[in-house]
PDB file of C-alpha atoms in Angstrom:
ATOM      1  CA  UNK A   1     -31.826  27.507 -30.746  1.00  0.00           C
ATOM      2  CA  UNK A   2     -33.958  25.887 -33.484  1.00  0.00           C
ATOM      3  CA  UNK A   3     -32.984  22.534 -34.427  1.00  0.00           C
ATOM      4  CA  UNK A   4     -33.605  20.733 -37.919  1.00  0.00           C
ATOM      5  CA  UNK A   5     -36.595  18.653 -38.343  1.00  0.00           C
ATOM      6  CA  UNK A   6     -36.656  15.599 -40.484  1.00  0.00           C
ATOM      7  CA  UNK A   7     -40.107  14.942 -42.009  1.00  0.00           C
ATOM      8  CA  UNK A   8     -39.236  12.102 -44.060  1.00  0.00           C
ATOM      9  CA  UNK A   9     -36.353  10.269 -42.473  1.00  0.00           C
ATOM     10  CA  UNK A  10     -37.543   6.982 -44.177  1.00  0.00           C
ATOM     11  CA  UNK A  11     -38.171   8.724 -47.569  1.00  0.00           C
ATOM     12  CA  UNK A  12     -41.639   9.848 -48.947  1.00  0.00           C
ATOM     13  CA  UNK A  13     -43.187   6.504 -48.382  1.00  0.00           C
ATOM     14  CA  UNK A  14     -44.525   7.544 -45.132  1.00  0.00           C
ATOM     15  CA  UNK A  15     -46.247  10.633 -46.462  1.00  0.00           C
ATOM     16  CA  UNK A  16     -47.820   8.547 -49.421  1.00  0.00           C
ATOM     17  CA  UNK A  17     -49.069   5.855 -47.063  1.00  0.00           C
ATOM     18  CA  UNK A  18     -50.465   8.283 -44.570  1.00  0.00           C
ATOM     19  CA  UNK A  19     -52.342  10.140 -47.461  1.00  0.00           C
ATOM     20  CA  UNK A  20     -53.769   6.772 -48.572  1.00  0.00           C
ATOM     21  CA  UNK A  21     -55.027   5.774 -45.170  1.00  0.00           C
ATOM     22  CA  UNK A  22     -56.689   9.069 -44.794  1.00  0.00           C
ATOM     23  CA  UNK A  23     -58.405   8.732 -48.138  1.00  0.00           C
ATOM     24  CA  UNK A  24     -59.623   5.126 -47.350  1.00  0.00           C
ATOM     25  CA  UNK A  25     -61.023   6.312 -43.959  1.00  0.00           C
ATOM     26  CA  UNK A  26     -62.725   9.442 -45.762  1.00  0.00           C
ATOM     27  CA  UNK A  27     -64.124   7.242 -48.461  1.00  0.00           C
ATOM     28  CA  UNK A  28     -65.581   4.587 -46.080  1.00  0.00           C
ATOM     29  CA  UNK A  29     -67.005   7.532 -43.900  1.00  0.00           C
ATOM     30  CA  UNK A  30     -68.633   9.201 -46.807  1.00  0.00           C
ATOM     31  CA  UNK A  31     -70.304   6.016 -48.140  1.00  0.00           C
ATOM     32  CA  UNK A  32     -71.684   5.381 -44.697  1.00  0.00           C
ATOM     33  CA  UNK A  33     -73.155   8.753 -44.733  1.00  0.00           C
ATOM     34  CA  UNK A  34     -74.854   8.167 -47.936  1.00  0.00           C
ATOM     35  CA  UNK A  35     -76.196   4.846 -46.415  1.00  0.00           C
ATOM     36  CA  UNK A  36     -77.499   6.855 -43.655  1.00  0.00           C
ATOM     37  CA  UNK A  37     -79.669   9.015 -45.978  1.00  0.00           C
ATOM     38  CA  UNK A  38     -81.480   5.770 -47.165  1.00  0.00           C
ATOM     39  CA  UNK A  39     -82.193   4.634 -43.505  1.00  0.00           C
ATOM     40  CA  UNK A  40     -84.048   5.922 -40.433  1.00  0.00           C
ATOM     41  CA  UNK A  41     -84.203   5.743 -36.771  1.00  0.00           C
ATOM     42  CA  UNK A  42     -81.446   3.506 -35.191  1.00  0.00           C
ATOM     43  CA  UNK A  43     -80.085   2.371 -38.486  1.00  0.00           C
ATOM     44  CA  UNK A  44     -79.516   5.949 -39.490  1.00  0.00           C
ATOM     45  CA  UNK A  45     -77.665   6.778 -36.462  1.00  0.00           C
ATOM     46  CA  UNK A  46     -75.606   3.497 -36.554  1.00  0.00           C
ATOM     47  CA  UNK A  47     -74.385   4.476 -40.164  1.00  0.00           C
ATOM     48  CA  UNK A  48     -73.472   8.058 -38.943  1.00  0.00           C
ATOM     49  CA  UNK A  49     -71.615   6.744 -36.105  1.00  0.00           C
ATOM     50  CA  UNK A  50     -69.795   4.236 -38.105  1.00  0.00           C
ATOM     51  CA  UNK A  51     -68.898   7.181 -40.586  1.00  0.00           C
ATOM     52  CA  UNK A  52     -67.363   9.153 -37.783  1.00  0.00           C
ATOM     53  CA  UNK A  53     -65.379   6.301 -36.439  1.00  0.00           C
ATOM     54  CA  UNK A  54     -64.112   5.596 -40.018  1.00  0.00           C
ATOM     55  CA  UNK A  55     -63.169   9.182 -40.763  1.00  0.00           C
ATOM     56  CA  UNK A  56     -61.588   9.786 -37.187  1.00  0.00           C
ATOM     57  CA  UNK A  57     -59.630   6.379 -37.456  1.00  0.00           C
ATOM     58  CA  UNK A  58     -58.465   7.293 -40.856  1.00  0.00           C
ATOM     59  CA  UNK A  59     -56.941  10.580 -40.092  1.00  0.00           C
ATOM     60  CA  UNK A  60     -55.609   9.321 -36.863  1.00  0.00           C
ATOM     61  CA  UNK A  61     -53.833   6.371 -38.535  1.00  0.00           C
ATOM     62  CA  UNK A  62     -52.582   8.920 -41.194  1.00  0.00           C
ATOM     63  CA  UNK A  63     -51.052  10.901 -38.196  1.00  0.00           C
ATOM     64  CA  UNK A  64     -49.438   7.821 -36.846  1.00  0.00           C
ATOM     65  CA  UNK A  65     -47.701   6.996 -40.164  1.00  0.00           C
ATOM     66  CA  UNK A  66     -46.595  10.565 -40.663  1.00  0.00           C
ATOM     67  CA  UNK A  67     -44.851  10.727 -37.329  1.00  0.00           C
ATOM     68  CA  UNK A  68     -42.979   7.527 -38.042  1.00  0.00           C
ATOM     69  CA  UNK A  69     -41.055   9.855 -40.682  1.00  0.00           C
ATOM     70  CA  UNK A  70     -40.618  12.744 -38.096  1.00  0.00           C
ATOM     71  CA  UNK A  71     -37.213  13.227 -36.309  1.00  0.00           C
ATOM     72  CA  UNK A  72     -35.339  15.951 -34.716  1.00  0.00           C
ATOM     73  CA  UNK A  73     -31.575  16.788 -34.555  1.00  0.00           C
ATOM     74  CA  UNK A  74     -30.175  16.741 -31.034  1.00  0.00           C
ATOM     75  CA  UNK A  75     -32.860  14.647 -29.262  1.00  0.00           C
ATOM     76  CA  UNK A  76     -34.696  11.509 -29.429  1.00  0.00           C
ATOM     77  CA  UNK A  77     -38.354  11.736 -30.031  1.00  0.00           C
ATOM     78  CA  UNK A  78     -41.021   9.670 -27.959  1.00  0.00           C
ATOM     79  CA  UNK A  79     -44.737  10.008 -27.487  1.00  0.00           C
ATOM     80  CA  UNK A  80     -47.001   9.944 -24.446  1.00  0.00           C
ATOM     81  CA  UNK A  81     -49.051   6.837 -25.241  1.00  0.00           C
ATOM     82  CA  UNK A  82     -52.334   7.861 -23.176  1.00  0.00           C
ATOM     83  CA  UNK A  83     -52.242  11.350 -24.712  1.00  0.00           C
ATOM     84  CA  UNK A  84     -51.802   9.833 -28.037  1.00  0.00           C
ATOM     85  CA  UNK A  85     -54.801   7.654 -27.645  1.00  0.00           C
ATOM     86  CA  UNK A  86     -56.851  10.669 -26.342  1.00  0.00           C
ATOM     87  CA  UNK A  87     -56.174  12.275 -29.763  1.00  0.00           C
ATOM     88  CA  UNK A  88     -57.983   9.468 -31.442  1.00  0.00           C
ATOM     89  CA  UNK A  89     -60.967   9.689 -29.134  1.00  0.00           C
ATOM     90  CA  UNK A  90     -61.082  13.556 -29.855  1.00  0.00           C
ATOM     91  CA  UNK A  91     -60.674  12.847 -33.447  1.00  0.00           C
ATOM     92  CA  UNK A  92     -63.767  10.552 -33.461  1.00  0.00           C
ATOM     93  CA  UNK A  93     -65.771  12.740 -31.194  1.00  0.00           C
ATOM     94  CA  UNK A  94     -65.195  15.954 -33.175  1.00  0.00           C
ATOM     95  CA  UNK A  95     -65.664  14.518 -36.331  1.00  0.00           C
ATOM     96  CA  UNK A  96     -69.027  12.869 -35.130  1.00  0.00           C
ATOM     97  CA  UNK A  97     -70.541  16.332 -34.575  1.00  0.00           C
ATOM     98  CA  UNK A  98     -69.618  17.162 -38.256  1.00  0.00           C
ATOM     99  CA  UNK A  99     -70.937  13.856 -39.609  1.00  0.00           C
ATOM    100  CA  UNK A 100     -74.259  14.226 -37.571  1.00  0.00           C
ATOM    101  CA  UNK A 101     -74.690  17.878 -39.002  1.00  0.00           C
ATOM    102  CA  UNK A 102     -74.503  16.535 -42.493  1.00  0.00           C
ATOM    103  CA  UNK A 103     -76.801  13.448 -41.871  1.00  0.00           C
ATOM    104  CA  UNK A 104     -79.525  15.096 -39.945  1.00  0.00           C
ATOM    105  CA  UNK A 105     -79.429  18.649 -41.498  1.00  0.00           C
ATOM    106  CA  UNK A 106     -82.699  19.522 -43.811  1.00  0.00           C
ATOM    107  CA  UNK A 107     -80.534  22.209 -45.576  1.00  0.00           C
ATOM    108  CA  UNK A 108     -77.883  21.191 -47.995  1.00  0.00           C
ATOM    109  CA  UNK A 109     -75.744  24.151 -47.678  1.00  0.00           C
ATOM    110  CA  UNK A 110     -75.904  24.191 -43.936  1.00  0.00           C
ATOM    111  CA  UNK A 111     -75.027  20.482 -43.727  1.00  0.00           C
ATOM    112  CA  UNK A 112     -72.131  20.923 -45.941  1.00  0.00           C
ATOM    113  CA  UNK A 113     -70.784  23.945 -44.104  1.00  0.00           C
ATOM    114  CA  UNK A 114     -71.389  22.686 -40.558  1.00  0.00           C
ATOM    115  CA  UNK A 115     -70.088  19.161 -41.618  1.00  0.00           C
ATOM    116  CA  UNK A 116     -66.964  20.675 -42.951  1.00  0.00           C
ATOM    117  CA  UNK A 117     -66.316  22.729 -40.052  1.00  0.00           C
ATOM    118  CA  UNK A 118     -66.938  19.834 -37.629  1.00  0.00           C
ATOM    119  CA  UNK A 119     -64.593  17.518 -39.607  1.00  0.00           C
ATOM    120  CA  UNK A 120     -61.972  20.012 -40.282  1.00  0.00           C
ATOM    121  CA  UNK A 121     -62.176  20.817 -36.522  1.00  0.00           C
ATOM    122  CA  UNK A 122     -61.651  16.969 -35.753  1.00  0.00           C
ATOM    123  CA  UNK A 123     -58.543  16.975 -37.934  1.00  0.00           C
ATOM    124  CA  UNK A 124     -56.970  19.909 -36.447  1.00  0.00           C
ATOM    125  CA  UNK A 125     -57.789  18.788 -32.648  1.00  0.00           C
ATOM    126  CA  UNK A 126     -56.548  15.411 -33.384  1.00  0.00           C
ATOM    127  CA  UNK A 127     -53.311  16.620 -34.820  1.00  0.00           C
ATOM    128  CA  UNK A 128     -52.482  19.182 -32.046  1.00  0.00           C
ATOM    129  CA  UNK A 129     -53.320  17.051 -29.336  1.00  0.00           C
ATOM    130  CA  UNK A 130     -51.271  14.058 -31.020  1.00  0.00           C
ATOM    131  CA  UNK A 131     -48.266  16.390 -31.251  1.00  0.00           C
ATOM    132  CA  UNK A 132     -48.440  17.447 -27.652  1.00  0.00           C
ATOM    133  CA  UNK A 133     -47.773  13.897 -26.724  1.00  0.00           C
ATOM    134  CA  UNK A 134     -44.367  14.472 -28.052  1.00  0.00           C
ATOM    135  CA  UNK A 135     -41.542  13.942 -25.592  1.00  0.00           C
ATOM    136  CA  UNK A 136     -38.094  15.524 -26.455  1.00  0.00           C
ATOM    137  CA  UNK A 137     -35.021  17.008 -24.534  1.00  0.00           C
ATOM    138  CA  UNK A 138     -36.351  20.540 -24.742  1.00  0.00           C
ATOM    139  CA  UNK A 139     -39.527  22.281 -25.407  1.00  0.00           C
ATOM    140  CA  UNK A 140     -41.957  22.734 -28.166  1.00  0.00           C
ATOM    141  CA  UNK A 141     -43.654  25.836 -29.512  1.00  0.00           C
ATOM    142  CA  UNK A 142     -45.528  26.914 -32.517  1.00  0.00           C
ATOM    143  CA  UNK A 143     -45.683  29.756 -35.076  1.00  0.00           C
ATOM    144  CA  UNK A 144     -49.001  31.103 -34.984  1.00  0.00           C
ATOM    145  CA  UNK A 145     -49.413  32.041 -38.731  1.00  0.00           C
ATOM    146  CA  UNK A 146     -48.705  28.387 -39.607  1.00  0.00           C
ATOM    147  CA  UNK A 147     -51.031  27.076 -37.098  1.00  0.00           C
ATOM    148  CA  UNK A 148     -53.854  29.368 -38.397  1.00  0.00           C
ATOM    149  CA  UNK A 149     -53.115  28.239 -41.870  1.00  0.00           C
ATOM    150  CA  UNK A 150     -53.361  24.562 -40.836  1.00  0.00           C
ATOM    151  CA  UNK A 151     -56.905  25.430 -39.515  1.00  0.00           C
ATOM    152  CA  UNK A 152     -58.073  27.098 -42.586  1.00  0.00           C
ATOM    153  CA  UNK A 153     -56.686  24.198 -44.825  1.00  0.00           C
ATOM    154  CA  UNK A 154     -58.559  21.645 -42.670  1.00  0.00           C
ATOM    155  CA  UNK A 155     -61.830  23.329 -42.602  1.00  0.00           C
ATOM    156  CA  UNK A 156     -61.974  24.638 -46.247  1.00  0.00           C
ATOM    157  CA  UNK A 157     -60.764  21.337 -47.861  1.00  0.00           C
ATOM    158  CA  UNK A 158     -63.034  19.421 -45.709  1.00  0.00           C
ATOM    159  CA  UNK A 159     -66.042  21.523 -46.711  1.00  0.00           C
ATOM    160  CA  UNK A 160     -65.200  21.407 -50.286  1.00  0.00           C
ATOM    161  CA  UNK A 161     -64.772  17.673 -50.103  1.00  0.00           C
ATOM    162  CA  UNK A 162     -68.255  17.387 -48.780  1.00  0.00           C
ATOM    163  CA  UNK A 163     -69.704  19.454 -51.388  1.00  0.00           C
ATOM    164  CA  UNK A 164     -68.104  17.302 -54.020  1.00  0.00           C
ATOM    165  CA  UNK A 165     -69.436  14.153 -52.414  1.00  0.00           C
ATOM    166  CA  UNK A 166     -73.075  15.359 -51.663  1.00  0.00           C
ATOM    167  CA  UNK A 167     -73.632  17.602 -54.738  1.00  0.00           C
ATOM    168  CA  UNK A 168     -72.135  15.255 -57.218  1.00  0.00           C
ATOM    169  CA  UNK A 169     -74.337  12.554 -58.857  1.00  0.00           C
ATOM    170  CA  UNK A 170     -72.111   9.607 -59.033  1.00  0.00           C
ATOM    171  CA  UNK A 171     -69.744   7.236 -57.224  1.00  0.00           C
ATOM    172  CA  UNK A 172     -66.900   9.182 -58.757  1.00  0.00           C
ATOM    173  CA  UNK A 173     -67.953  12.225 -56.747  1.00  0.00           C
ATOM    174  CA  UNK A 174     -67.439  10.122 -53.471  1.00  0.00           C
ATOM    175  CA  UNK A 175     -64.021   9.072 -54.672  1.00  0.00           C
ATOM    176  CA  UNK A 176     -62.908  12.615 -55.617  1.00  0.00           C
ATOM    177  CA  UNK A 177     -64.280  13.788 -52.269  1.00  0.00           C
ATOM    178  CA  UNK A 178     -62.205  11.023 -50.399  1.00  0.00           C
ATOM    179  CA  UNK A 179     -59.169  12.307 -52.253  1.00  0.00           C
ATOM    180  CA  UNK A 180     -59.746  15.793 -51.258  1.00  0.00           C
ATOM    181  CA  UNK A 181     -60.488  14.939 -47.603  1.00  0.00           C
ATOM    182  CA  UNK A 182     -57.273  12.703 -47.554  1.00  0.00           C
ATOM    183  CA  UNK A 183     -55.429  15.798 -48.880  1.00  0.00           C
ATOM    184  CA  UNK A 184     -56.977  17.985 -46.210  1.00  0.00           C
ATOM    185  CA  UNK A 185     -55.848  15.666 -43.426  1.00  0.00           C
ATOM    186  CA  UNK A 186     -52.244  15.278 -44.944  1.00  0.00           C
ATOM    187  CA  UNK A 187     -51.886  19.113 -45.588  1.00  0.00           C
ATOM    188  CA  UNK A 188     -52.958  19.892 -42.175  1.00  0.00           C
ATOM    189  CA  UNK A 189     -50.556  17.353 -40.625  1.00  0.00           C
ATOM    190  CA  UNK A 190     -47.587  18.589 -42.493  1.00  0.00           C
ATOM    191  CA  UNK A 191     -48.446  22.198 -42.016  1.00  0.00           C
ATOM    192  CA  UNK A 192     -48.873  21.713 -38.271  1.00  0.00           C
ATOM    193  CA  UNK A 193     -45.198  20.180 -38.312  1.00  0.00           C
ATOM    194  CA  UNK A 194     -43.808  23.036 -40.244  1.00  0.00           C
ATOM    195  CA  UNK A 195     -45.364  25.186 -37.584  1.00  0.00           C
ATOM    196  CA  UNK A 196     -43.353  23.524 -34.888  1.00  0.00           C
ATOM    197  CA  UNK A 197     -40.531  25.425 -33.270  1.00  0.00           C
ATOM    198  CA  UNK A 198     -38.274  23.300 -30.963  1.00  0.00           C
ATOM    199  CA  UNK A 199     -35.819  24.455 -28.316  1.00  0.00           C
ATOM    200  CA  UNK A 200     -33.414  21.464 -27.692  1.00  0.00           C
ATOM    201  CA  UNK A 201     -31.780  21.192 -24.284  1.00  0.00           C
ATOM    202  CA  UNK A 202     -29.124  18.637 -24.551  1.00  0.00           C
ATOM    203  CA  UNK A 203     -29.618  15.829 -21.988  1.00  0.00           C
ATOM    204  CA  UNK A 204     -28.976  12.134 -21.335  1.00  0.00           C
ATOM    205  CA  UNK A 205     -32.009  11.247 -19.317  1.00  0.00           C
ATOM    206  CA  UNK A 206     -34.246   8.536 -20.457  1.00  0.00           C
ATOM    207  CA  UNK A 207     -37.539   9.919 -21.914  1.00  0.00           C
ATOM    208  CA  UNK A 208     -40.883   8.618 -21.019  1.00  0.00           C
ATOM    209  CA  UNK A 209     -43.306   7.350 -23.527  1.00  0.00           C
ATOM    210  CA  UNK A 210     -42.779   5.081 -26.521  1.00  0.00           C
ATOM    211  CA  UNK A 211     -40.893   5.785 -29.762  1.00  0.00           C
ATOM    212  CA  UNK A 212     -42.994   6.051 -32.958  1.00  0.00           C
ATOM    213  CA  UNK A 213     -41.866   2.691 -34.191  1.00  0.00           C
ATOM    214  CA  UNK A 214     -42.725   0.857 -30.761  1.00  0.00           C
ATOM    215  CA  UNK A 215     -46.020   2.487 -30.727  1.00  0.00           C
ATOM    216  CA  UNK A 216     -47.266   2.914 -34.111  1.00  0.00           C
ATOM    217  CA  UNK A 217     -47.079  -0.316 -35.900  1.00  0.00           C
ATOM    218  CA  UNK A 218     -49.434  -2.310 -33.761  1.00  0.00           C
ATOM    219  CA  UNK A 219     -52.106   0.478 -34.217  1.00  0.00           C
ATOM    220  CA  UNK A 220     -51.477   0.653 -37.903  1.00  0.00           C
ATOM    221  CA  UNK A 221     -52.133  -2.972 -38.155  1.00  0.00           C
ATOM    222  CA  UNK A 222     -55.289  -2.750 -36.030  1.00  0.00           C
ATOM    223  CA  UNK A 223     -56.670   0.261 -37.645  1.00  0.00           C
ATOM    224  CA  UNK A 224     -55.714  -0.558 -41.233  1.00  0.00           C
ATOM    225  CA  UNK A 225     -57.447  -3.848 -40.758  1.00  0.00           C
ATOM    226  CA  UNK A 226     -60.604  -2.104 -39.389  1.00  0.00           C
ATOM    227  CA  UNK A 227     -60.739   0.213 -42.282  1.00  0.00           C
ATOM    228  CA  UNK A 228     -60.350  -2.515 -44.951  1.00  0.00           C
ATOM    229  CA  UNK A 229     -62.887  -4.858 -43.589  1.00  0.00           C
ATOM    230  CA  UNK A 230     -65.253  -2.089 -42.877  1.00  0.00           C
ATOM    231  CA  UNK A 231     -64.934  -0.885 -46.460  1.00  0.00           C
ATOM    232  CA  UNK A 232     -65.638  -4.508 -47.636  1.00  0.00           C
ATOM    233  CA  UNK A 233     -68.652  -4.724 -45.415  1.00  0.00           C
ATOM    234  CA  UNK A 234     -69.990  -1.289 -46.467  1.00  0.00           C
ATOM    235  CA  UNK A 235     -69.530  -2.237 -50.137  1.00  0.00           C
ATOM    236  CA  UNK A 236     -71.276  -5.592 -49.777  1.00  0.00           C
ATOM    237  CA  UNK A 237     -74.216  -4.445 -47.351  1.00  0.00           C
ATOM    238  CA  UNK A 238     -77.619  -4.561 -49.027  1.00  0.00           C
ATOM    239  CA  UNK A 239     -79.619  -1.317 -48.996  1.00  0.00           C
ATOM    240  CA  UNK A 240     -83.219  -1.014 -49.640  1.00  0.00           C
ATOM    241  CA  UNK A 241     -82.967   2.198 -51.779  1.00  0.00           C
ATOM    242  CA  UNK A 242     -79.776   3.505 -52.996  1.00  0.00           C
ATOM    243  CA  UNK A 243     -80.277   7.177 -53.478  1.00  0.00           C
ATOM    244  CA  UNK A 244     -78.240   9.567 -55.588  1.00  0.00           C
ATOM    245  CA  UNK A 245     -76.067  11.739 -53.164  1.00  0.00           C
ATOM    246  CA  UNK A 246     -77.502  14.963 -54.461  1.00  0.00           C
ATOM    247  CA  UNK A 247     -80.857  13.873 -53.861  1.00  0.00           C
ATOM    248  CA  UNK A 248     -80.228  12.158 -50.437  1.00  0.00           C
ATOM    249  CA  UNK A 249     -78.442  15.161 -49.067  1.00  0.00           C
ATOM    250  CA  UNK A 250     -81.647  17.043 -49.240  1.00  0.00           C
ATOM    251  CA  UNK A 251     -82.222  15.455 -45.907  1.00  0.00           C
ATOM    252  CA  UNK A 252     -85.133  13.814 -44.140  1.00  0.00           C
ATOM    253  CA  UNK A 253     -88.613  14.953 -45.105  1.00  0.00           C
ATOM    254  CA  UNK A 254     -87.895  16.117 -48.659  1.00  0.00           C
ATOM    255  CA  UNK A 255     -88.825  12.984 -50.524  1.00  0.00           C
ATOM    256  CA  UNK A 256     -91.494  11.351 -48.585  1.00  0.00           C
ATOM    257  CA  UNK A 257     -93.364   9.596 -51.371  1.00  0.00           C
TER     258      UNK A 257
END
């Protein structure tokens, strides 16, 4: 028997804050990629790694805030801590493949497409690994059409956000792209939650893991601080040559003079 799921048991504030955190991480990551275009060697790779950590941390923090508002009738909900932490590492690792595809590709179109698939894949992998950490009195399943839809949303919106960021010629393009990527992460998160099908088996045993409140708040503080401080660092960091995104995205070797 299916049981009612509550997405916003604390009101819409969790969805709004989750979206904002995803946007902050995306904006920081995209600016780091732009900085990477003006660098070479170790510095270039450092900017790309920072971009992946920022985007991955942003979407993971979005997930943590979103699950604060998630509840189920008929059972408490707890989360396996190691598996939830694994979802963070997966998010950063998969997003990194997309970020390096953007930063190292000599083809503008190929970079956008591969980057969008990589970042979108990171969003999807983070969500479903994170949700597999859920502990309830019962079993979890998914409706596959909604799962497929969440994958399409993540990859299509991430690709669109990269196109806007690196084909536009202003900082506004980066800001718009960050909003699109934040929307991609949030839409994927809630589409994935809608896809859940729960079979509750009433029980009184104590579930393993931690509640969302116990687990989430410390990490929101840690990663929220990381994103804000890193944003300030990137904004204030000097750069030898600030190229326009559309030019920079042409990749290494296109503007050697």
